[in-house]
Amino acid sequence: MLSLTDRDAVTAALTDPTIDPDLRALIGLRVWQVDTDRRRPLGEILQIVAVQPGDTSEAIHAAVGFPITYDQADQPGFEWMNDHGSWFELAYVLTDDFGMLVFVADHPDTNPTLLFNCHGVADRRTASTTD
């Protein structure tokens, strides 16, 4: 589990070769897009959480601050979701000027309910067998 709330943590994640390169690219892109006012601490604008294979529901809920790993969870709904192939990106707008991005690994060992919910929203097309 990654929980990034400041620029130092983001820098550490972006330079950590053990973190999936696709995730590092997504984190770098989103921080670059959102962190436009360098006078404010990043943690006042954005939190990034990466749910990885093996993370428990309890750990996910603790990092996010509310339950997101079961149906009808008592949570604010995500504003939008992007399917990046190996990662799903859930965006939560929590206040007028603070948001959270939750990246969810598309991996068989990722929390099954959260992964199921991501796949349920994703608009993946499969190759036709008649092509």
mmCIF file of N, CA and C in Angstrom:
data_model
loop_
_atom_site.group_PDB
_atom_site.id
_atom_site.type_symbol
_atom_site.label_atom_id
_atom_site.label_comp_id
_atom_site.label_asym_id
_atom_site.label_seq_id
_atom_site.Cartn_x
_atom_site.Cartn_y
_atom_site.Cartn_z
ATOM 1 N N MET A 1 0.852 -1.176 0.000
ATOM 2 C CA MET A 1 0.000 0.000 0.000
ATOM 3 C C MET A 1 0.890 1.229 0.000
ATOM 4 N N LEU A 2 0.554 2.141 -0.862
ATOM 5 C CA LEU A 2 1.215 3.438 -0.857
ATOM 6 C C LEU A 2 0.187 4.484 -0.452
ATOM 7 N N SER A 3 0.596 5.403 0.396
ATOM 8 C CA SER A 3 -0.223 6.560 0.720
ATOM 9 C C SER A 3 0.699 7.767 0.636
ATOM 10 N N LEU A 4 0.461 8.604 -0.351
ATOM 11 C CA LEU A 4 1.340 9.734 -0.623
ATOM 12 C C LEU A 4 0.603 11.030 -0.308
ATOM 13 N N THR A 5 1.158 11.783 0.640
ATOM 14 C CA THR A 5 0.488 13.009 1.067
ATOM 15 C C THR A 5 1.392 14.234 1.010
ATOM 16 N N ASP A 6 2.638 14.057 0.573
ATOM 17 C CA ASP A 6 3.522 15.223 0.450
ATOM 18 C C ASP A 6 4.488 15.003 -0.713
ATOM 19 N N ARG A 7 5.162 16.067 -1.086
ATOM 20 C CA ARG A 7 6.056 16.006 -2.250
ATOM 21 C C ARG A 7 7.232 15.058 -2.034
ATOM 22 N N ASP A 8 7.745 14.975 -0.797
ATOM 23 C CA ASP A 8 8.849 14.052 -0.534
ATOM 24 C C ASP A 8 8.428 12.608 -0.758
ATOM 25 N N ALA A 9 7.219 12.257 -0.311
ATOM 26 C CA ALA A 9 6.724 10.894 -0.514
ATOM 27 C C ALA A 9 6.516 10.604 -1.999
ATOM 28 N N VAL A 10 6.027 11.597 -2.731
ATOM 29 C CA VAL A 10 5.846 11.428 -4.184
ATOM 30 C C VAL A 10 7.196 11.229 -4.856
ATOM 31 N N THR A 11 8.167 12.050 -4.502
ATOM 32 C CA THR A 11 9.512 11.914 -5.083
ATOM 33 C C THR A 11 10.091 10.537 -4.788
ATOM 34 N N ALA A 12 9.927 10.071 -3.547
ATOM 35 C CA ALA A 12 10.434 8.745 -3.178
ATOM 36 C C ALA A 12 9.757 7.660 -4.018
ATOM 37 N N ALA A 13 8.453 7.770 -4.216
ATOM 38 C CA ALA A 13 7.735 6.767 -5.008
ATOM 39 C C ALA A 13 8.174 6.801 -6.475
ATOM 40 N N LEU A 14 8.358 8.002 -7.007
ATOM 41 C CA LEU A 14 8.724 8.125 -8.422
ATOM 42 C C LEU A 14 10.131 7.614 -8.716
ATOM 43 N N THR A 15 10.976 7.589 -7.703
ATOM 44 C CA THR A 15 12.358 7.140 -7.906
ATOM 45 C C THR A 15 12.606 5.732 -7.363
ATOM 46 N N ASP A 16 11.549 5.066 -6.899
ATOM 47 C CA ASP A 16 11.680 3.719 -6.333
ATOM 48 C C ASP A 16 11.529 2.682 -7.445
ATOM 49 N N PRO A 17 12.611 2.007 -7.830
ATOM 50 C CA PRO A 17 12.530 1.052 -8.940
ATOM 51 C C PRO A 17 11.706 -0.196 -8.621
ATOM 52 N N THR A 18 11.355 -0.402 -7.351
ATOM 53 C CA THR A 18 10.539 -1.567 -7.003
ATOM 54 C C THR A 18 9.049 -1.322 -7.231
ATOM 55 N N ILE A 19 8.671 -0.068 -7.459
ATOM 56 C CA ILE A 19 7.269 0.259 -7.722
ATOM 57 C C ILE A 19 7.017 0.122 -9.219
ATOM 58 N N ASP A 20 5.888 -0.457 -9.555
ATOM 59 C CA ASP A 20 5.499 -0.684 -10.943
ATOM 60 C C ASP A 20 5.676 0.594 -11.771
ATOM 61 N N PRO A 21 6.380 0.508 -12.895
ATOM 62 C CA PRO A 21 6.622 1.709 -13.706
ATOM 63 C C PRO A 21 5.343 2.377 -14.213
ATOM 64 N N ASP A 22 4.311 1.586 -14.497
ATOM 65 C CA ASP A 22 3.043 2.181 -14.942
ATOM 66 C C ASP A 22 2.434 3.019 -13.814
ATOM 67 N N LEU A 23 2.505 2.528 -12.586
ATOM 68 C CA LEU A 23 1.989 3.281 -11.443
ATOM 69 C C LEU A 23 2.804 4.546 -11.229
ATOM 70 N N ARG A 24 4.123 4.439 -11.332
ATOM 71 C CA ARG A 24 4.961 5.633 -11.168
ATOM 72 C C ARG A 24 4.611 6.692 -12.217
ATOM 73 N N ALA A 25 4.369 6.268 -13.444
ATOM 74 C CA ALA A 25 4.011 7.217 -14.506
ATOM 75 C C ALA A 25 2.672 7.888 -14.208
ATOM 76 N N LEU A 26 1.700 7.115 -13.742
ATOM 77 C CA LEU A 26 0.393 7.683 -13.408
ATOM 78 C C LEU A 26 0.495 8.678 -12.255
ATOM 79 N N ILE A 27 1.250 8.316 -11.224
ATOM 80 C CA ILE A 27 1.432 9.221 -10.088
ATOM 81 C C ILE A 27 2.104 10.512 -10.544
ATOM 82 N N GLY A 28 3.167 10.378 -11.311
ATOM 83 C CA GLY A 28 3.880 11.557 -11.795
ATOM 84 C C GLY A 28 2.989 12.465 -12.627
ATOM 85 N N LEU A 29 2.208 11.881 -13.511
ATOM 86 C CA LEU A 29 1.313 12.670 -14.349
ATOM 87 C C LEU A 29 0.289 13.425 -13.519
ATOM 88 N N ARG A 30 -0.367 12.722 -12.603
ATOM 89 C CA ARG A 30 -1.424 13.364 -11.819
ATOM 90 C C ARG A 30 -0.869 14.441 -10.890
ATOM 91 N N VAL A 31 0.257 14.208 -10.266
ATOM 92 C CA VAL A 31 0.826 15.241 -9.399
ATOM 93 C C VAL A 31 1.225 16.447 -10.238
ATOM 94 N N TRP A 32 1.809 16.221 -11.396
ATOM 95 C CA TRP A 32 2.179 17.318 -12.285
ATOM 96 C C TRP A 32 0.939 18.129 -12.687
ATOM 97 N N GLN A 33 -0.200 17.441 -12.934
ATOM 98 C CA GLN A 33 -1.426 18.124 -13.340
ATOM 99 C C GLN A 33 -2.076 18.898 -12.195
ATOM 100 N N VAL A 34 -2.008 18.377 -10.985
ATOM 101 C CA VAL A 34 -2.741 18.950 -9.854
ATOM 102 C C VAL A 34 -1.909 19.932 -9.043
ATOM 103 N N ASP A 35 -0.629 19.683 -8.918
ATOM 104 C CA ASP A 35 0.226 20.472 -8.021
ATOM 105 C C ASP A 35 0.707 21.743 -8.712
ATOM 106 N N THR A 36 -0.222 22.652 -8.964
ATOM 107 C CA THR A 36 0.116 23.879 -9.685
ATOM 108 C C THR A 36 0.486 25.037 -8.763
ATOM 109 N N ASP A 37 0.095 24.960 -7.501
ATOM 110 C CA ASP A 37 0.397 26.039 -6.542
ATOM 111 C C ASP A 37 1.434 25.523 -5.555
ATOM 112 N N ARG A 38 2.702 25.721 -5.886
ATOM 113 C CA ARG A 38 3.790 25.167 -5.074
ATOM 114 C C ARG A 38 3.898 25.828 -3.698
ATOM 115 N N ARG A 39 3.138 26.901 -3.470
ATOM 116 C CA ARG A 39 3.172 27.541 -2.149
ATOM 117 C C ARG A 39 2.377 26.748 -1.113
ATOM 118 N N ARG A 40 1.460 25.935 -1.570
ATOM 119 C CA ARG A 40 0.632 25.125 -0.661
ATOM 120 C C ARG A 40 1.233 23.734 -0.510
ATOM 121 N N PRO A 41 1.170 23.168 0.678
ATOM 122 C CA PRO A 41 1.597 21.775 0.829
ATOM 123 C C PRO A 41 0.716 20.858 -0.035
ATOM 124 N N LEU A 42 1.328 19.880 -0.662
ATOM 125 C CA LEU A 42 0.590 18.953 -1.519
ATOM 126 C C LEU A 42 -0.547 18.284 -0.751
ATOM 127 N N GLY A 43 -0.302 17.958 0.525
ATOM 128 C CA GLY A 43 -1.311 17.290 1.343
ATOM 129 C C GLY A 43 -2.563 18.102 1.585
ATOM 130 N N GLU A 44 -2.532 19.389 1.271
ATOM 131 C CA GLU A 44 -3.739 20.216 1.385
ATOM 132 C C GLU A 44 -4.580 20.149 0.111
ATOM 133 N N ILE A 45 -4.019 19.583 -0.941
ATOM 134 C CA ILE A 45 -4.677 19.543 -2.241
ATOM 135 C C ILE A 45 -5.067 18.118 -2.639
ATOM 136 N N LEU A 46 -4.161 17.173 -2.364
ATOM 137 C CA LEU A 46 -4.291 15.842 -2.933
ATOM 138 C C LEU A 46 -3.663 14.778 -2.028
ATOM 139 N N GLN A 47 -4.334 13.641 -1.986
ATOM 140 C CA GLN A 47 -3.748 12.433 -1.408
ATOM 141 C C GLN A 47 -3.843 11.348 -2.471
ATOM 142 N N ILE A 48 -2.778 10.578 -2.598
ATOM 143 C CA ILE A 48 -2.772 9.456 -3.535
ATOM 144 C C ILE A 48 -2.591 8.179 -2.738
ATOM 145 N N VAL A 49 -3.463 7.211 -3.004
ATOM 146 C CA VAL A 49 -3.377 5.897 -2.372
ATOM 147 C C VAL A 49 -3.274 4.869 -3.492
ATOM 148 N N ALA A 50 -2.353 3.941 -3.374
ATOM 149 C CA ALA A 50 -2.231 2.847 -4.342
ATOM 150 C C ALA A 50 -2.522 1.544 -3.616
ATOM 151 N N VAL A 51 -3.604 0.903 -4.012
ATOM 152 C CA VAL A 51 -4.000 -0.392 -3.459
ATOM 153 C C VAL A 51 -3.294 -1.453 -4.273
ATOM 154 N N GLN A 52 -2.503 -2.250 -3.584
ATOM 155 C CA GLN A 52 -1.688 -3.254 -4.260
ATOM 156 C C GLN A 52 -2.140 -4.660 -3.880
ATOM 157 N N PRO A 53 -1.721 -5.657 -4.646
ATOM 158 C CA PRO A 53 -2.089 -7.036 -4.327
ATOM 159 C C PRO A 53 -1.722 -7.384 -2.887
ATOM 160 N N GLY A 54 -2.665 -8.022 -2.203
ATOM 161 C CA GLY A 54 -2.440 -8.459 -0.829
ATOM 162 C C GLY A 54 -2.874 -7.464 0.228
ATOM 163 N N ASP A 55 -3.165 -6.221 -0.137
ATOM 164 C CA ASP A 55 -3.625 -5.239 0.848
ATOM 165 C C ASP A 55 -4.988 -5.667 1.392
ATOM 166 N N THR A 56 -5.124 -5.627 2.709
ATOM 167 C CA THR A 56 -6.380 -6.032 3.344
ATOM 168 C C THR A 56 -7.399 -4.898 3.304
ATOM 169 N N SER A 57 -8.662 -5.247 3.481
ATOM 170 C CA SER A 57 -9.717 -4.231 3.548
ATOM 171 C C SER A 57 -9.431 -3.226 4.651
ATOM 172 N N GLU A 58 -8.975 -3.720 5.803
ATOM 173 C CA GLU A 58 -8.683 -2.832 6.928
ATOM 174 C C GLU A 58 -7.590 -1.825 6.582
ATOM 175 N N ALA A 59 -6.533 -2.275 5.922
ATOM 176 C CA ALA A 59 -5.438 -1.384 5.531
ATOM 177 C C ALA A 59 -5.912 -0.373 4.487
ATOM 178 N N ILE A 60 -6.724 -0.822 3.556
ATOM 179 C CA ILE A 60 -7.254 0.073 2.524
ATOM 180 C C ILE A 60 -8.136 1.141 3.164
ATOM 181 N N HIS A 61 -9.040 0.714 4.041
ATOM 182 C CA HIS A 61 -9.943 1.669 4.693
ATOM 183 C C HIS A 61 -9.166 2.660 5.547
ATOM 184 N N ALA A 62 -8.135 2.203 6.233
ATOM 185 C CA ALA A 62 -7.325 3.102 7.068
ATOM 186 C C ALA A 62 -6.606 4.134 6.196
ATOM 187 N N ALA A 63 -6.076 3.714 5.054
ATOM 188 C CA ALA A 63 -5.345 4.634 4.181
ATOM 189 C C ALA A 63 -6.276 5.651 3.519
ATOM 190 N N VAL A 64 -7.452 5.199 3.111
ATOM 191 C CA VAL A 64 -8.393 6.065 2.404
ATOM 192 C C VAL A 64 -9.175 6.939 3.385
ATOM 193 N N GLY A 65 -9.503 6.369 4.539
ATOM 194 C CA GLY A 65 -10.261 7.125 5.535
ATOM 195 C C GLY A 65 -11.732 6.781 5.576
ATOM 196 N N PHE A 66 -12.168 5.903 4.690
ATOM 197 C CA PHE A 66 -13.542 5.426 4.677
ATOM 198 C C PHE A 66 -13.563 4.100 3.920
ATOM 199 N N PRO A 67 -14.587 3.269 4.150
ATOM 200 C CA PRO A 67 -14.616 1.948 3.507
ATOM 201 C C PRO A 67 -14.970 2.028 2.029
ATOM 202 N N ILE A 68 -14.169 1.343 1.218
ATOM 203 C CA ILE A 68 -14.439 1.303 -0.228
ATOM 204 C C ILE A 68 -14.406 -0.121 -0.782
ATOM 205 N N THR A 69 -14.261 -1.126 0.064
ATOM 206 C CA THR A 69 -14.021 -2.473 -0.466
ATOM 207 C C THR A 69 -15.219 -3.408 -0.386
ATOM 208 N N TYR A 70 -16.388 -2.865 -0.248
ATOM 209 C CA TYR A 70 -17.541 -3.749 -0.298
ATOM 210 C C TYR A 70 -18.724 -3.011 -0.909
ATOM 211 N N ASP A 71 -19.708 -3.790 -1.372
ATOM 212 C CA ASP A 71 -20.893 -3.187 -1.989
ATOM 213 C C ASP A 71 -21.610 -2.299 -0.996
ATOM 214 N N GLN A 72 -22.145 -1.197 -1.493
ATOM 215 C CA GLN A 72 -22.906 -0.257 -0.692
ATOM 216 C C GLN A 72 -22.097 0.295 0.480
ATOM 217 N N ALA A 73 -20.814 0.451 0.285
ATOM 218 C CA ALA A 73 -19.952 0.996 1.333
ATOM 219 C C ALA A 73 -20.429 2.397 1.713
ATOM 220 N N ASP A 74 -20.325 2.725 2.995
ATOM 221 C CA ASP A 74 -20.702 4.040 3.486
ATOM 222 C C ASP A 74 -19.554 4.990 3.152
ATOM 223 N N GLN A 75 -19.604 5.566 1.970
ATOM 224 C CA GLN A 75 -18.484 6.340 1.447
ATOM 225 C C GLN A 75 -18.994 7.410 0.506
ATOM 226 N N PRO A 76 -18.221 8.437 0.290
ATOM 227 C CA PRO A 76 -18.546 9.298 -0.836
ATOM 228 C C PRO A 76 -18.265 8.534 -2.120
ATOM 229 N N GLY A 77 -19.120 8.645 -3.094
ATOM 230 C CA GLY A 77 -18.885 7.960 -4.358
ATOM 231 C C GLY A 77 -17.747 8.613 -5.112
ATOM 232 N N PHE A 78 -17.051 7.822 -5.905
ATOM 233 C CA PHE A 78 -15.972 8.427 -6.673
ATOM 234 C C PHE A 78 -16.571 9.292 -7.768
ATOM 235 N N GLU A 79 -15.837 10.342 -8.097
ATOM 236 C CA GLU A 79 -16.280 11.304 -9.100
ATOM 237 C C GLU A 79 -16.141 10.725 -10.502
ATOM 238 N N TRP A 80 -15.035 10.039 -10.742
ATOM 239 C CA TRP A 80 -14.801 9.388 -12.018
ATOM 240 C C TRP A 80 -13.799 8.244 -11.838
ATOM 241 N N MET A 81 -13.770 7.374 -12.835
ATOM 242 C CA MET A 81 -12.841 6.252 -12.831
ATOM 243 C C MET A 81 -12.202 6.144 -14.207
ATOM 244 N N ASN A 82 -10.897 5.898 -14.220
ATOM 245 C CA ASN A 82 -10.180 5.625 -15.464
ATOM 246 C C ASN A 82 -9.613 4.212 -15.399
ATOM 247 N N ASP A 83 -9.699 3.525 -16.509
ATOM 248 C CA ASP A 83 -9.111 2.193 -16.645
ATOM 249 C C ASP A 83 -7.822 2.353 -17.447
ATOM 250 N N HIS A 84 -6.694 2.160 -16.764
ATOM 251 C CA HIS A 84 -5.390 2.305 -17.417
ATOM 252 C C HIS A 84 -4.784 0.953 -17.793
ATOM 253 N N GLY A 85 -5.591 -0.088 -17.807
ATOM 254 C CA GLY A 85 -5.080 -1.413 -18.150
ATOM 255 C C GLY A 85 -4.626 -2.153 -16.912
ATOM 256 N N SER A 86 -3.425 -1.892 -16.458
ATOM 257 C CA SER A 86 -2.915 -2.595 -15.276
ATOM 258 C C SER A 86 -3.310 -1.901 -13.969
ATOM 259 N N TRP A 87 -3.878 -0.688 -14.065
ATOM 260 C CA TRP A 87 -4.313 0.072 -12.888
ATOM 261 C C TRP A 87 -5.648 0.750 -13.177
ATOM 262 N N PHE A 88 -6.521 0.719 -12.174
ATOM 263 C CA PHE A 88 -7.733 1.522 -12.207
ATOM 264 C C PHE A 88 -7.464 2.763 -11.364
ATOM 265 N N GLU A 89 -8.034 3.879 -11.755
ATOM 266 C CA GLU A 89 -7.858 5.136 -11.041
ATOM 267 C C GLU A 89 -9.231 5.652 -10.625
ATOM 268 N N LEU A 90 -9.452 5.739 -9.320
ATOM 269 C CA LEU A 90 -10.697 6.271 -8.781
ATOM 270 C C LEU A 90 -10.425 7.655 -8.222
ATOM 271 N N ALA A 91 -11.225 8.643 -8.611
ATOM 272 C CA ALA A 91 -11.037 10.011 -8.136
ATOM 273 C C ALA A 91 -12.175 10.379 -7.195
ATOM 274 N N TYR A 92 -11.814 10.832 -6.015
ATOM 275 C CA TYR A 92 -12.773 11.283 -5.010
ATOM 276 C C TYR A 92 -12.571 12.774 -4.785
ATOM 277 N N VAL A 93 -13.648 13.539 -4.866
ATOM 278 C CA VAL A 93 -13.615 14.954 -4.518
ATOM 279 C C VAL A 93 -14.196 15.039 -3.112
ATOM 280 N N LEU A 94 -13.331 15.331 -2.139
ATOM 281 C CA LEU A 94 -13.759 15.286 -0.746
ATOM 282 C C LEU A 94 -14.170 16.648 -0.203
ATOM 283 N N THR A 95 -13.574 17.712 -0.707
ATOM 284 C CA THR A 95 -13.995 19.079 -0.395
ATOM 285 C C THR A 95 -13.809 19.902 -1.664
ATOM 286 N N ASP A 96 -14.115 21.181 -1.578
ATOM 287 C CA ASP A 96 -13.973 22.042 -2.757
ATOM 288 C C ASP A 96 -12.542 22.111 -3.270
ATOM 289 N N ASP A 97 -11.567 21.944 -2.380
ATOM 290 C CA ASP A 97 -10.167 22.084 -2.816
ATOM 291 C C ASP A 97 -9.279 20.921 -2.383
ATOM 292 N N PHE A 98 -9.875 19.762 -2.102
ATOM 293 C CA PHE A 98 -9.073 18.597 -1.730
ATOM 294 C C PHE A 98 -9.658 17.351 -2.375
ATOM 295 N N GLY A 99 -8.784 16.580 -3.004
ATOM 296 C CA GLY A 99 -9.212 15.347 -3.631
ATOM 297 C C GLY A 99 -8.294 14.187 -3.310
ATOM 298 N N MET A 100 -8.780 13.010 -3.612
ATOM 299 C CA MET A 100 -8.007 11.787 -3.395
ATOM 300 C C MET A 100 -8.077 10.953 -4.663
ATOM 301 N N LEU A 101 -6.916 10.436 -5.066
ATOM 302 C CA LEU A 101 -6.847 9.475 -6.155
ATOM 303 C C LEU A 101 -6.483 8.125 -5.565
ATOM 304 N N VAL A 102 -7.271 7.120 -5.894
ATOM 305 C CA VAL A 102 -7.003 5.757 -5.432
ATOM 306 C C VAL A 102 -6.709 4.924 -6.671
ATOM 307 N N PHE A 103 -5.481 4.439 -6.749
ATOM 308 C CA PHE A 103 -5.080 3.544 -7.835
ATOM 309 C C PHE A 103 -5.227 2.116 -7.336
ATOM 310 N N VAL A 104 -5.883 1.283 -8.126
ATOM 311 C CA VAL A 104 -6.165 -0.106 -7.753
ATOM 312 C C VAL A 104 -5.506 -1.013 -8.785
ATOM 313 N N ALA A 105 -4.605 -1.872 -8.315
ATOM 314 C CA ALA A 105 -3.910 -2.790 -9.218
ATOM 315 C C ALA A 105 -4.891 -3.805 -9.795
ATOM 316 N N ASP A 106 -4.866 -3.979 -11.116
ATOM 317 C CA ASP A 106 -5.662 -5.010 -11.765
ATOM 318 C C ASP A 106 -4.845 -6.299 -11.733
ATOM 319 N N HIS A 107 -4.962 -6.975 -10.610
ATOM 320 C CA HIS A 107 -4.157 -8.170 -10.336
ATOM 321 C C HIS A 107 -5.031 -9.158 -9.572
ATOM 322 N N PRO A 108 -4.890 -10.454 -9.809
ATOM 323 C CA PRO A 108 -5.735 -11.443 -9.130
ATOM 324 C C PRO A 108 -5.647 -11.404 -7.601
ATOM 325 N N ASP A 109 -4.556 -10.910 -7.039
ATOM 326 C CA ASP A 109 -4.406 -10.877 -5.587
ATOM 327 C C ASP A 109 -4.829 -9.552 -4.957
ATOM 328 N N THR A 110 -5.414 -8.650 -5.759
ATOM 329 C CA THR A 110 -5.950 -7.405 -5.218
ATOM 330 C C THR A 110 -7.279 -7.709 -4.532
ATOM 331 N N ASN A 111 -7.629 -6.918 -3.534
ATOM 332 C CA ASN A 111 -8.880 -7.110 -2.803
ATOM 333 C C ASN A 111 -9.992 -7.458 -3.789
ATOM 334 N N PRO A 112 -10.605 -8.636 -3.647
ATOM 335 C CA PRO A 112 -11.522 -9.118 -4.683
ATOM 336 C C PRO A 112 -12.765 -8.254 -4.871
ATOM 337 N N THR A 113 -13.335 -7.719 -3.814
ATOM 338 C CA THR A 113 -14.545 -6.914 -3.970
ATOM 339 C C THR A 113 -14.241 -5.583 -4.632
ATOM 340 N N LEU A 114 -13.157 -4.945 -4.228
ATOM 341 C CA LEU A 114 -12.769 -3.685 -4.845
ATOM 342 C C LEU A 114 -12.444 -3.900 -6.323
ATOM 343 N N LEU A 115 -11.723 -4.955 -6.618
ATOM 344 C CA LEU A 115 -11.385 -5.266 -8.011
ATOM 345 C C LEU A 115 -12.641 -5.572 -8.824
ATOM 346 N N PHE A 116 -13.567 -6.322 -8.239
ATOM 347 C CA PHE A 116 -14.839 -6.636 -8.897
ATOM 348 C C PHE A 116 -15.596 -5.350 -9.233
ATOM 349 N N ASN A 117 -15.639 -4.426 -8.270
ATOM 350 C CA ASN A 117 -16.342 -3.162 -8.494
ATOM 351 C C ASN A 117 -15.669 -2.343 -9.600
ATOM 352 N N CYS A 118 -14.351 -2.343 -9.630
ATOM 353 C CA CYS A 118 -13.636 -1.629 -10.699
ATOM 354 C C CYS A 118 -13.944 -2.234 -12.061
ATOM 355 N N HIS A 119 -13.916 -3.558 -12.133
ATOM 356 C CA HIS A 119 -14.214 -4.218 -13.403
ATOM 357 C C HIS A 119 -15.663 -3.970 -13.820
ATOM 358 N N GLY A 120 -16.562 -3.842 -12.838
ATOM 359 C CA GLY A 120 -17.966 -3.585 -13.140
ATOM 360 C C GLY A 120 -18.187 -2.227 -13.786
ATOM 361 N N VAL A 121 -17.349 -1.248 -13.472
ATOM 362 C CA VAL A 121 -17.486 0.102 -14.031
ATOM 363 C C VAL A 121 -16.671 0.252 -15.309
ATOM 364 N N ALA A 122 -15.585 -0.496 -15.425
ATOM 365 C CA ALA A 122 -14.701 -0.378 -16.593
ATOM 366 C C ALA A 122 -15.455 -0.759 -17.863
ATOM 367 N N ASP A 123 -15.088 -0.138 -18.942
ATOM 368 C CA ASP A 123 -15.710 -0.398 -20.235
ATOM 369 C C ASP A 123 -14.688 -1.078 -21.133
ATOM 370 N N ARG A 124 -14.360 -2.292 -20.766
ATOM 371 C CA ARG A 124 -13.355 -3.030 -21.540
ATOM 372 C C ARG A 124 -14.019 -3.795 -22.670
ATOM 373 N N ARG A 125 -13.419 -3.692 -23.807
ATOM 374 C CA ARG A 125 -13.885 -4.434 -24.961
ATOM 375 C C ARG A 125 -12.978 -5.645 -25.144
ATOM 376 N N THR A 126 -13.562 -6.779 -25.443
ATOM 377 C CA THR A 126 -12.769 -7.967 -25.709
ATOM 378 C C THR A 126 -12.717 -8.191 -27.216
ATOM 379 N N ALA A 127 -11.639 -8.796 -27.660
ATOM 380 C CA ALA A 127 -11.488 -9.089 -29.091
ATOM 381 C C ALA A 127 -12.531 -10.109 -29.511
ATOM 382 N N SER A 128 -13.115 -9.887 -30.637
ATOM 383 C CA SER A 128 -14.114 -10.797 -31.146
ATOM 384 C C SER A 128 -13.451 -12.076 -31.637
ATOM 385 N N THR A 129 -14.083 -13.199 -31.372
ATOM 386 C CA THR A 129 -13.527 -14.478 -31.816
ATOM 387 C C THR A 129 -13.814 -14.724 -33.301
ATOM 388 N N THR A 130 -14.657 -13.884 -33.920
ATOM 389 C CA THR A 130 -14.967 -14.066 -35.332
ATOM 390 C C THR A 130 -14.137 -13.163 -36.239
ATOM 391 N N ASP A 131 -13.292 -12.327 -35.664
ATOM 392 C CA ASP A 131 -12.473 -11.407 -36.473
ATOM 393 C C ASP A 131 -11.382 -12.141 -37.224
#
